[in-house]
Short mmCIF file of C-alpha atoms in Angstrom, two decimals:
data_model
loop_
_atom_site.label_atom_id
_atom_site.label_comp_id
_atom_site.label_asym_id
_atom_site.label_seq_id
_atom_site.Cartn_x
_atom_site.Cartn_y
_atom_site.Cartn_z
CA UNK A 1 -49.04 -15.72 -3.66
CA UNK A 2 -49.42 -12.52 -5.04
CA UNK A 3 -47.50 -11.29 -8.28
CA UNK A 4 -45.06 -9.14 -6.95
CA UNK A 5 -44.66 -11.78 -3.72
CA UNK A 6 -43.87 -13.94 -6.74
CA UNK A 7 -41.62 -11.85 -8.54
CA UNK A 8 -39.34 -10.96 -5.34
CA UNK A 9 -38.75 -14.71 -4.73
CA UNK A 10 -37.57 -15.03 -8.68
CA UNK A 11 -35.13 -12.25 -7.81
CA UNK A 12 -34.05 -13.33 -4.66
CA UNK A 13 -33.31 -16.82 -6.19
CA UNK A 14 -31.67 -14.87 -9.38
CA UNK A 15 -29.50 -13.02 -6.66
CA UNK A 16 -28.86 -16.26 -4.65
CA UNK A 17 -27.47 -17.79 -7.76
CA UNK A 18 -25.58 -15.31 -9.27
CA UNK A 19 -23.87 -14.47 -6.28
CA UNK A 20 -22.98 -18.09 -5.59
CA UNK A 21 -21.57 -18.62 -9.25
CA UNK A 22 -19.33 -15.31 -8.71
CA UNK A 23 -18.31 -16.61 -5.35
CA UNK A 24 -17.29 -19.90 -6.71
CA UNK A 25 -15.72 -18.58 -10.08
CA UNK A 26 -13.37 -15.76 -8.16
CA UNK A 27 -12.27 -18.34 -4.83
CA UNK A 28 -11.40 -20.67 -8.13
CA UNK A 29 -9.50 -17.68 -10.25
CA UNK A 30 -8.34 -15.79 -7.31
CA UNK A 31 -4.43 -17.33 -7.28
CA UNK A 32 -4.65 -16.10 -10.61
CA UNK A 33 -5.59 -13.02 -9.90
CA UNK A 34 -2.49 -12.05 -8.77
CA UNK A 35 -1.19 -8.32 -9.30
CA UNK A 36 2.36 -9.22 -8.62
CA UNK A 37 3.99 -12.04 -6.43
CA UNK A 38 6.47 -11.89 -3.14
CA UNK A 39 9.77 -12.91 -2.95
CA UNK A 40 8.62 -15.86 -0.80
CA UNK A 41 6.32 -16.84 -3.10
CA UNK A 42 9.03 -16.79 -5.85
CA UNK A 43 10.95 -19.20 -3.76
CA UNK A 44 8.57 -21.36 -3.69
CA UNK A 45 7.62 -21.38 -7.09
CA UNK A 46 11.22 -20.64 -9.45
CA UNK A 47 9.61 -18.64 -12.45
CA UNK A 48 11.11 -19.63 -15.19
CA UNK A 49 14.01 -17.13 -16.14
CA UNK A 50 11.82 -16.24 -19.44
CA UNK A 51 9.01 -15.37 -17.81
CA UNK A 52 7.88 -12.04 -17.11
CA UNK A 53 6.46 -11.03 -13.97
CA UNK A 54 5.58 -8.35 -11.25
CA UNK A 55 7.75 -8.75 -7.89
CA UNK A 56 6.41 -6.64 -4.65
CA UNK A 57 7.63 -6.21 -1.41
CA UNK A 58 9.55 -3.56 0.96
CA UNK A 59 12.82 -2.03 -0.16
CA UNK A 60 14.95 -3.69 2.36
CA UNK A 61 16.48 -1.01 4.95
CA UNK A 62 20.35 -0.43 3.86
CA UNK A 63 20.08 -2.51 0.48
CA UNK A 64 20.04 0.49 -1.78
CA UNK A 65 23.30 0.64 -3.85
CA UNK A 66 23.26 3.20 -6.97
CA UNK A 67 26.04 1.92 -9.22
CA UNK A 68 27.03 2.93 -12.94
CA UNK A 69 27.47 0.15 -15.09
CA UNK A 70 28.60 1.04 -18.87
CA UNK A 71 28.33 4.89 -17.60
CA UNK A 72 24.19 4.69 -17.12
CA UNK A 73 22.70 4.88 -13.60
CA UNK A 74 21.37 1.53 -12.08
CA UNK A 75 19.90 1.18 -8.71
CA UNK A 76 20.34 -2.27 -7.07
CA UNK A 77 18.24 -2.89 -4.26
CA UNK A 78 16.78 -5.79 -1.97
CA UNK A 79 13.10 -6.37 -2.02
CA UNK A 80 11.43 -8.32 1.22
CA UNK A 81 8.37 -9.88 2.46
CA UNK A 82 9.96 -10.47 5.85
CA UNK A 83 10.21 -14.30 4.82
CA UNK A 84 12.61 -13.97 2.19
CA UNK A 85 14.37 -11.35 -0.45
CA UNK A 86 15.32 -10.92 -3.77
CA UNK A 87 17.80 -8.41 -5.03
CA UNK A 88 16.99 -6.00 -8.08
CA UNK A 89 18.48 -4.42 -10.70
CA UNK A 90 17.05 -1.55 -12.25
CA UNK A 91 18.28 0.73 -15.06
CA UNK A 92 15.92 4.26 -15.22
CA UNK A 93 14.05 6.24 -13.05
CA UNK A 94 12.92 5.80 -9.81
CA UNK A 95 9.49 6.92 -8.62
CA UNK A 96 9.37 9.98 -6.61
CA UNK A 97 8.04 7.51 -3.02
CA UNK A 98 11.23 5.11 -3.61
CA UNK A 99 13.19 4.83 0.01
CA UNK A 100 13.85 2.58 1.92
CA UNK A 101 11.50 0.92 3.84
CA UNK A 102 8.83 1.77 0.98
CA UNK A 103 6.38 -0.78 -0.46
CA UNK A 104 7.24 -1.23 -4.65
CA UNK A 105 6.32 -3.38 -6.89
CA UNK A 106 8.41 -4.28 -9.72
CA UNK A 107 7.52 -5.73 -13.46
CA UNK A 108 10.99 -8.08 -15.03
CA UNK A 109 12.08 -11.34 -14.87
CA UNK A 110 14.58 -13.49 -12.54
CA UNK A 111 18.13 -13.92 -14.27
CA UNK A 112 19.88 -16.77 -14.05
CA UNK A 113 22.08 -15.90 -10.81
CA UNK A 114 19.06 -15.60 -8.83
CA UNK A 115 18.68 -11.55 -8.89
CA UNK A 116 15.39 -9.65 -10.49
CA UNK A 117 16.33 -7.64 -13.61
CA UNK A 118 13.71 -4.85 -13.45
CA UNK A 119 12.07 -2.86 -16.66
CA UNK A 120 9.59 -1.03 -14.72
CA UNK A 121 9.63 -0.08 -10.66
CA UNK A 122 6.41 1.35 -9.27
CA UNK A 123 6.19 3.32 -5.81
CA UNK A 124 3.10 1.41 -3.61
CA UNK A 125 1.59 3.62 -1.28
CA UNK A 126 0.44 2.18 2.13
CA UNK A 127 -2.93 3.35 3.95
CA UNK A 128 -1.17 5.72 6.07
CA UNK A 129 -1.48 9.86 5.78
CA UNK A 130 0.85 12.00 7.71
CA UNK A 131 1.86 15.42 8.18
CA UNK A 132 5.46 16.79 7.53
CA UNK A 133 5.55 17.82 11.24
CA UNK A 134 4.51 14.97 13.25
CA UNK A 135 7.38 12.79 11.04
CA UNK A 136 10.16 15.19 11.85
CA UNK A 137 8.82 14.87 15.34
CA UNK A 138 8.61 11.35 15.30
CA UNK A 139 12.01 11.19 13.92
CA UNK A 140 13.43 13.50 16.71
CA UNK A 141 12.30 11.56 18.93
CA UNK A 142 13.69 8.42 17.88
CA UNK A 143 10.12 6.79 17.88
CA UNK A 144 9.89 6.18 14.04
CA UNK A 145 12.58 6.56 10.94
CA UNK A 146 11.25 6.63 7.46
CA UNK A 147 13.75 3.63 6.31
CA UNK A 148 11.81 0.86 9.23
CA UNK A 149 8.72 1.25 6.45
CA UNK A 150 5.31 2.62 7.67
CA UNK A 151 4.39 4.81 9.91
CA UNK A 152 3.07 3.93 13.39
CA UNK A 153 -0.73 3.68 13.19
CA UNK A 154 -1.98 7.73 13.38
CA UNK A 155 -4.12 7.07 16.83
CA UNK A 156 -1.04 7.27 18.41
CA UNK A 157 0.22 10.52 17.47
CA UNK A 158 -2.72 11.85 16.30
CA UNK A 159 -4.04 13.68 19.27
CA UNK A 160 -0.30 14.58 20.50
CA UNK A 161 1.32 18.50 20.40
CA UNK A 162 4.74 17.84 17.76
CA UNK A 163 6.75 20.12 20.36
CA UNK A 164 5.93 18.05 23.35
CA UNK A 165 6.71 14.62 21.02
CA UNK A 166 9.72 16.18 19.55
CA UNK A 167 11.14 16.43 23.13
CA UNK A 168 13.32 12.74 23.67
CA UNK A 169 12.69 10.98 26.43
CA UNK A 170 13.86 11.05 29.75
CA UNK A 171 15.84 8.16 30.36
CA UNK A 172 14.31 5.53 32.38
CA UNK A 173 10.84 5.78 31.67
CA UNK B 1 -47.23 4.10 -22.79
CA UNK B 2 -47.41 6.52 -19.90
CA UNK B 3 -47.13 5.26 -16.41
CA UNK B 4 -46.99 8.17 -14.85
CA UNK B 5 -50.51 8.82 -14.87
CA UNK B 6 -51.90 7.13 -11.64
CA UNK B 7 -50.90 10.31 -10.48
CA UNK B 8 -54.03 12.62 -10.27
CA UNK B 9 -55.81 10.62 -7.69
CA UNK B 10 -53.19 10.26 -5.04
CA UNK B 11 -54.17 8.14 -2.59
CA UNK B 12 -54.90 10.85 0.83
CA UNK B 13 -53.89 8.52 3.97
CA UNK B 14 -53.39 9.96 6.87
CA UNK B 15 -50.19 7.98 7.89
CA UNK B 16 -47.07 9.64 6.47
CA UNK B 17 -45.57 6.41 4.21
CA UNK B 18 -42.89 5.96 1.72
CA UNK B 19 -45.75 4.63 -0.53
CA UNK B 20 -46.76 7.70 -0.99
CA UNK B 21 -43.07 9.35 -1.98
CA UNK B 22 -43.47 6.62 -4.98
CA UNK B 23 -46.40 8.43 -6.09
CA UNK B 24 -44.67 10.62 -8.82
CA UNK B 25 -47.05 13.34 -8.05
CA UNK B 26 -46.61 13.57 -4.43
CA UNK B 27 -43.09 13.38 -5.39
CA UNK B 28 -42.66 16.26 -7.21
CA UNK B 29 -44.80 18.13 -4.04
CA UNK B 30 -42.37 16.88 -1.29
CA UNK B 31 -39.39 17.61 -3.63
CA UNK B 32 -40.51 21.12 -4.63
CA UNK B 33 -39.82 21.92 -0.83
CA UNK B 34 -36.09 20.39 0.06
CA UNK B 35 -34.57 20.76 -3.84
CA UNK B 36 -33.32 24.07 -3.10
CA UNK B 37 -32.12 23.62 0.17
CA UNK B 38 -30.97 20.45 -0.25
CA UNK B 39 -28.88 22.05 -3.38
CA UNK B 40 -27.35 25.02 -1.56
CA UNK B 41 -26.33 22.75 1.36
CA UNK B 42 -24.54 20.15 -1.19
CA UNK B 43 -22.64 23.40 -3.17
CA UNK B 44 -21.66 25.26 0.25
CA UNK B 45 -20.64 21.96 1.98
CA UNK B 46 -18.86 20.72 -0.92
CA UNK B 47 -16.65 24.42 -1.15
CA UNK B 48 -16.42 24.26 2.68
CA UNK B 49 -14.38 20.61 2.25
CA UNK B 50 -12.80 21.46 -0.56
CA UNK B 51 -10.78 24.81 0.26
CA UNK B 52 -10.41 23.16 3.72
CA UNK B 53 -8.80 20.17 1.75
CA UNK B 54 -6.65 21.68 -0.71
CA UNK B 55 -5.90 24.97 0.76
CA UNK B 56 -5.80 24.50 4.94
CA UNK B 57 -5.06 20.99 5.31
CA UNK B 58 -1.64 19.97 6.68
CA UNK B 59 0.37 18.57 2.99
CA UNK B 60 1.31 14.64 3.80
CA UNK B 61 4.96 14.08 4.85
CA UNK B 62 5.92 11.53 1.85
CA UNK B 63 3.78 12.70 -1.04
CA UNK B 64 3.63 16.34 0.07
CA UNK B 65 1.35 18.30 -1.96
CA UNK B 66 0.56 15.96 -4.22
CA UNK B 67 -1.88 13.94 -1.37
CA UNK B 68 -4.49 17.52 -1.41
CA UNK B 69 -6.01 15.15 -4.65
CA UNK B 70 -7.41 12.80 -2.38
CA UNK B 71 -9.98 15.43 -1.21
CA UNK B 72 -11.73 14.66 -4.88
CA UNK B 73 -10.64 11.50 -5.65
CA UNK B 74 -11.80 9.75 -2.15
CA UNK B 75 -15.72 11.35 -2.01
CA UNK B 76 -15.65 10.86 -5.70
CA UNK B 77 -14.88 7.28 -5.52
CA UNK B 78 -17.77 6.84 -2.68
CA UNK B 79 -20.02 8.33 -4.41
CA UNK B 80 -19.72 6.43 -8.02
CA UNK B 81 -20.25 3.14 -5.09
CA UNK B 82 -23.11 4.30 -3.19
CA UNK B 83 -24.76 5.72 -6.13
CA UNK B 84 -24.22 2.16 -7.93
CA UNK B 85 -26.40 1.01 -4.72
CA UNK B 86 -29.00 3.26 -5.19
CA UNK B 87 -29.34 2.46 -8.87
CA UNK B 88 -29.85 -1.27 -7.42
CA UNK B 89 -32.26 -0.14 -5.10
CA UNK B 90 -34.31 1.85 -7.86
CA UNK B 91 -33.75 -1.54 -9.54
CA UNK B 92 -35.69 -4.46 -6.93
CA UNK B 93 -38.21 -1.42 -6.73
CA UNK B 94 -39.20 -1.33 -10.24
CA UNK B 95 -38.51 -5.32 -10.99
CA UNK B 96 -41.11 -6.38 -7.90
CA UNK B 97 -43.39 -3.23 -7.18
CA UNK B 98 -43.26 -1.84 -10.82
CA UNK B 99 -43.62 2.13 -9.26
CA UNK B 100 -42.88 4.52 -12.24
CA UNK B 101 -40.86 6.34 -10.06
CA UNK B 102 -37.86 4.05 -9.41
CA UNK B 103 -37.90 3.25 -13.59
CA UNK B 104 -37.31 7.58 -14.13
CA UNK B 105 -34.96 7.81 -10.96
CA UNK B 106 -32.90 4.92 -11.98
CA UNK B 107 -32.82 6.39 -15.60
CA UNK B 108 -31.41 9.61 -13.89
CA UNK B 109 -28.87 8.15 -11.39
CA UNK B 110 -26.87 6.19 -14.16
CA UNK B 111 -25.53 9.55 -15.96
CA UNK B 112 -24.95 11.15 -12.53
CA UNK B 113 -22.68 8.41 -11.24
CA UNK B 114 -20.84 7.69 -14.49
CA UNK B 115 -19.46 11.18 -13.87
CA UNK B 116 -18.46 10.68 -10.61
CA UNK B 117 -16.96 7.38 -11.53
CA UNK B 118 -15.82 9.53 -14.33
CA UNK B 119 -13.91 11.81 -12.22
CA UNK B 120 -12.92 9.19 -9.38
CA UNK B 121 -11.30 7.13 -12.81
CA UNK B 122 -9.36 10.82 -14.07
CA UNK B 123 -8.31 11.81 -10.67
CA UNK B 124 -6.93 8.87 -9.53
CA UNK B 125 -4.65 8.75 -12.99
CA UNK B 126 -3.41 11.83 -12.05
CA UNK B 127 -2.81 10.86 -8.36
CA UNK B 128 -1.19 7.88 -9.49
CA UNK B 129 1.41 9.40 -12.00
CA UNK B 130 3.54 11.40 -9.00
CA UNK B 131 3.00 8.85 -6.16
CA UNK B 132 3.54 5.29 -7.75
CA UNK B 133 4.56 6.50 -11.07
CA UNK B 134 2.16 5.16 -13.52
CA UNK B 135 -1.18 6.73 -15.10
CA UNK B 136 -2.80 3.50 -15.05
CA UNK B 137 -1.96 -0.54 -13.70
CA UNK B 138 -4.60 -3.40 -14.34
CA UNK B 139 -4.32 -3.98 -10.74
CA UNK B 140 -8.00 -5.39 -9.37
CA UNK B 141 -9.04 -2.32 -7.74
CA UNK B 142 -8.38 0.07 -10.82
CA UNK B 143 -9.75 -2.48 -13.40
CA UNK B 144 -13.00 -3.33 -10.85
CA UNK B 145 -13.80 0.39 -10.90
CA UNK B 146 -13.44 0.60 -14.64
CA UNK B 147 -15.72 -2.26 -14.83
CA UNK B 148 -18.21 -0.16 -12.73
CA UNK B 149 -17.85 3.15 -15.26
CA UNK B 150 -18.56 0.65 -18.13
CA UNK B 151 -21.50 -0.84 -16.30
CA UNK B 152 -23.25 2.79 -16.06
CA UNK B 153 -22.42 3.53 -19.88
CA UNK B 154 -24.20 0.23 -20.62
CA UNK B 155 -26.99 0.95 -18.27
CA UNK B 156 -27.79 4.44 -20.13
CA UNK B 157 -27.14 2.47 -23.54
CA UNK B 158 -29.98 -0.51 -22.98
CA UNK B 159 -32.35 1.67 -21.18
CA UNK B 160 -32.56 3.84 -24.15
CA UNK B 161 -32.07 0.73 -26.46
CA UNK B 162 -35.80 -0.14 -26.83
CA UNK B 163 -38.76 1.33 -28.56
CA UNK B 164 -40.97 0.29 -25.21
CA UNK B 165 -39.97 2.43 -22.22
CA UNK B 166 -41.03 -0.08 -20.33
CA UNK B 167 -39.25 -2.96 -21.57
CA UNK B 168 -36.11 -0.42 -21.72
CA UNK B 169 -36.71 -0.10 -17.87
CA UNK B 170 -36.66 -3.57 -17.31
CA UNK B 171 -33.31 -4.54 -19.19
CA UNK B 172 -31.88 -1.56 -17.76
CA UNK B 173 -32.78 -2.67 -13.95
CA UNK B 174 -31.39 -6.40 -14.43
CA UNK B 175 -27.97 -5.34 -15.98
CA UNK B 176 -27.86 -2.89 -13.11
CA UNK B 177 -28.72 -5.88 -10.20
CA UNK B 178 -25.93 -8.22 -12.43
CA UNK B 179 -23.86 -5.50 -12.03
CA UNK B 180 -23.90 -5.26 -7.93
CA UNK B 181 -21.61 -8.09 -7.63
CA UNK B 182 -19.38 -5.67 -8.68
CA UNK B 183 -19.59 -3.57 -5.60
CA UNK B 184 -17.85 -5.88 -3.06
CA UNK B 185 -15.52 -7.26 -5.67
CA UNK B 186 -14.64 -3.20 -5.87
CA UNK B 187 -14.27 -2.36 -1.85
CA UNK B 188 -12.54 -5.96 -0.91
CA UNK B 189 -10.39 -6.32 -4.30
CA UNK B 190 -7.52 -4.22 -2.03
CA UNK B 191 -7.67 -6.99 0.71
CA UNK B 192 -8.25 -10.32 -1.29
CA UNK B 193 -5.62 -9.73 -4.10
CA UNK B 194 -2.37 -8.03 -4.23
CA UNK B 195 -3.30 -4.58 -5.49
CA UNK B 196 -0.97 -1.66 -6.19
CA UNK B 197 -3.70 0.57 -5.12
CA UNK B 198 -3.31 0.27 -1.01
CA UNK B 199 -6.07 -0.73 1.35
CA UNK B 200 -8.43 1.73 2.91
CA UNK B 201 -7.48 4.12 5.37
CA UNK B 202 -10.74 4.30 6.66
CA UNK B 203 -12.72 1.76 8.19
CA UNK B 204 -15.89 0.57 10.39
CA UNK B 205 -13.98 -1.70 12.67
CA UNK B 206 -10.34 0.19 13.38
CA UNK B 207 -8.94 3.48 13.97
CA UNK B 208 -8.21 5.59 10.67
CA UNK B 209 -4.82 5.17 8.92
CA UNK B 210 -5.13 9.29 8.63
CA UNK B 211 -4.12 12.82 10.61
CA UNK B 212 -7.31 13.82 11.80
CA UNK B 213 -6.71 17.37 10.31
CA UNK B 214 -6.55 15.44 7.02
CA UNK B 215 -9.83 13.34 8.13
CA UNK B 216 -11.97 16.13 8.90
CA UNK B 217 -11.81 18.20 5.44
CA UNK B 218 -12.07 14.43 3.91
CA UNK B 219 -15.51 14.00 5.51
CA UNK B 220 -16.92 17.46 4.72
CA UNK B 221 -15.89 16.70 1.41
CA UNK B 222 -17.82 13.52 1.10
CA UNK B 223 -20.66 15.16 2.77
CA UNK B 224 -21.01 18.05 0.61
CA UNK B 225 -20.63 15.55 -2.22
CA UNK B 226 -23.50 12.82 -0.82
CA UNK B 227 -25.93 16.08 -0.40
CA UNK B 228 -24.70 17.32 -4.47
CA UNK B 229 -25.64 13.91 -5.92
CA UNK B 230 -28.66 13.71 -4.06
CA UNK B 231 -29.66 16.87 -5.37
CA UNK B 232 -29.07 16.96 -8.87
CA UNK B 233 -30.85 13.12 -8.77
CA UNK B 234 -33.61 14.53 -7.62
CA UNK B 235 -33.86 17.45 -9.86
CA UNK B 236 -32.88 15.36 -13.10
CA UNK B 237 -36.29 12.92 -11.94
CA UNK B 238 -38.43 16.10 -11.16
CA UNK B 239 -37.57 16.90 -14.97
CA UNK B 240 -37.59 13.43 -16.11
CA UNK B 241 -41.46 12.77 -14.43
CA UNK B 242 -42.22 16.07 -16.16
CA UNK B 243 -41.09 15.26 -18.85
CA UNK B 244 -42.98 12.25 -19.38
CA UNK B 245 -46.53 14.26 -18.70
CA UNK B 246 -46.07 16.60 -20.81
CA UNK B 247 -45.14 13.35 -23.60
CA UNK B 248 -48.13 11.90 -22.79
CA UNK B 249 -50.32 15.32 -23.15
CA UNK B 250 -48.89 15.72 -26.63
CA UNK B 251 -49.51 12.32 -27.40
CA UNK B 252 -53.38 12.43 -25.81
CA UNK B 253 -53.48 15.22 -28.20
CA UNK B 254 -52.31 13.70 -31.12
CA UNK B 255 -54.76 11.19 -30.67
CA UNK B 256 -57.75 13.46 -30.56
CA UNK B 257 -56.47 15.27 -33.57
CA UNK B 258 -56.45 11.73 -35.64
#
């Protein structure tokens, strides 16, 4: 066996090892690793009312209520997985990509009634890009509305003229 | 002390091989011919994507102009990945063939792709602020990527950290092959954990998540980018195999003198 013969089968063991520890060590960590938790996860689990924790989810269609309580601003909302919500209060700003329909994820703790009490709301993006035209199209033509969450995948508008989509449908077909 | 010497005699086969690109000598040779236009076709490439990107491109209908950053951020982000790679690659090659010329080129990648990491880190901050509404979340992808910047800083640190080059090289090429575990932790940490930072819009197996007038400057971008690394990696180890001759001359010299 020649030296450097040798030397790759040290570092192909190394990397056979190394990589097996990491494997092991994240598969064990990785319900830790956790950026924030669902709201069926939280019924499953009850965090304790003192503990502080991120909630994501979609802003659930027709749940966002802006009220004034003590004469500040607060935005109650719904937040969903599709399994299950959990309503939020939030006093402050909201990000610029809030809506309806839009992915967030939310840092605060569960109050004793059952509801979120937010301190910080962030805005999640979702994989999709798409131009101001094709989503007033979309929306004229009753295909797609901002507040059902994301956009329909882009291969099937991508290719298509906005005046011809923007045209509704004949009935029937 | 100065391993680039086998040089002189380069070995004359008649079969073009990549044995002979690890010849530092024939290295410089071949590279003397493609630096230049390898260099002009990374700059002009890169401008092409870029005023296509943030000038001509179609602004996204949710984050409006604010999504134009993703024409640096994206090929940034890329690059700082593939560049890690090629730091690993310059890494088996030195730990099991011991060529010179993968110690010098790995030596020169690391301050190249901090930078880009650099700039993936900085743009991304300022991405983040308008569209989710933070500078910064320890979310796995962010924190995974910072992990990578800080893995090039300590690359630089320990291959400069020893009075022996060559040992230098050595520590320097492990830390960098520890370090690749990194690299899927990085591109999967969007699909295995809950991220803030949302899962690629671009992938092998489906169709892109993207407006094809938005995909097309995206790509030219990360072209032009792939041919600007490439180019100032090979001009930083045309200087750095220089500069090691003419370090050996002086000290040849020296000797004589004492």
């Amino acid at each position: 066996m020649k030296r450097k013969h040798r030397r790759l089968a040290i570092l192909t063991a190394c990397a056979v090892g190394v990589g097996s520890a990491a494997a092991l060590a994240f598969s064990a960590l990785s319900s830790d690793m956790v950026y924030y938790l669902s709201p069926s996860q939280i019924a499953a689990k009850h965090p304790s009312v003192r503990r502080t924790f991120r909630l994501g989810g979609l802003v659930e269609a027709g749940s966002l209520k802006h009220e004034t309580v003590n004469g500040q601003p607060v935005a109650v909302f719904k937040v969903t997985d599709l399994k299950g919500d959990v309503t939020v209060t939030y006093k402050g700003i909201l990000p610029d990509l809030f809506r309806e329909g839009q992915g967030v994820v939310t840092m605060g703790h569960m109050r004793p009634n059952g509801t979120f009490l937010a301190t910080e709301v962030l805005a999640k993006h979702d994989a999709n890009y798409m131009p101001k035209d094709v989503e007033q199209a979309l929306i004229a033509s009753g295909k797609w509305h901002p507040s059902e969450g994301a956009p329909p995948p882009a291969a099937t508008w991508d290719m298509l003229n906005p005046r011809s989509l923007a045209k509704p449908k004949p009935v029937g077909t | 002390m100065d391993s680039a010497q086998p040089i002189l005699g380069a070995a004359r086969g008649k079969r073009w091989n990549w044995h002979k690109l690890a010849n530092p000598g024939q290295f410089l040779r071949v590279s003397a011919r493609f630096l230049l236009p390898l260099s002009i076709a990374g700059v002009l490439i890169t401008a092409v994507g870029l005023v296509w990107g943030l000038w001509f491109s179609p602004a996204d209908w949710q984050q409006g102009q604010t999504v134009r950053i993703m024409y640096i951020h994206v090929p940034s982000a890329w690059l700082a990945m593939s560049g890690y790679a090629g730091l690993a690659v310059c890494s088996v090659i030195s730990l099991v063939w011991r060529h010179p010329l993968a110690d010098i080129a790995a030596a020169e990648i690391s301050p190249v792709g901090a930078s880009f990491t650099a700039l993936c880190l900085a743009s991304g901050s300022l991405w983040g602020r308008p569209t989710w509404g933070t500078w910064w979340v320890w979310d796995a992808r962010l924190t995974s990527v910072l992990v990578l910047f800080f893995l090039y800083l300590g690359h630089i640190a320990l291959i400069n950290a020893f009075d022996d080059r060559e040992r230098g090289a050595r520590a320097g090429a492990i830390l960098a092959l520890v370090g690749v575990i990194n690299l899927p932790i990085i591109k999967f940490s969007v699909t295995w954990w809950n991220t803030l930072h949302q899962p690629a819009s671009i992938s092998l197996f489906s169709a892109p998540k993207m407006y094809v007038g938005m995909l097309a400057p995206l790509f030219v971008s990360a072209l032009g980018y792939t041919l600007l690394f490439a180019a100032i990696v090979v001009s930083r180890t045309r200087s750095g195999i220089m500069e090691r001759r003419v370090r050996g001359l002086l000290q040849a010299r020296a000797e004589r003198a004492a």
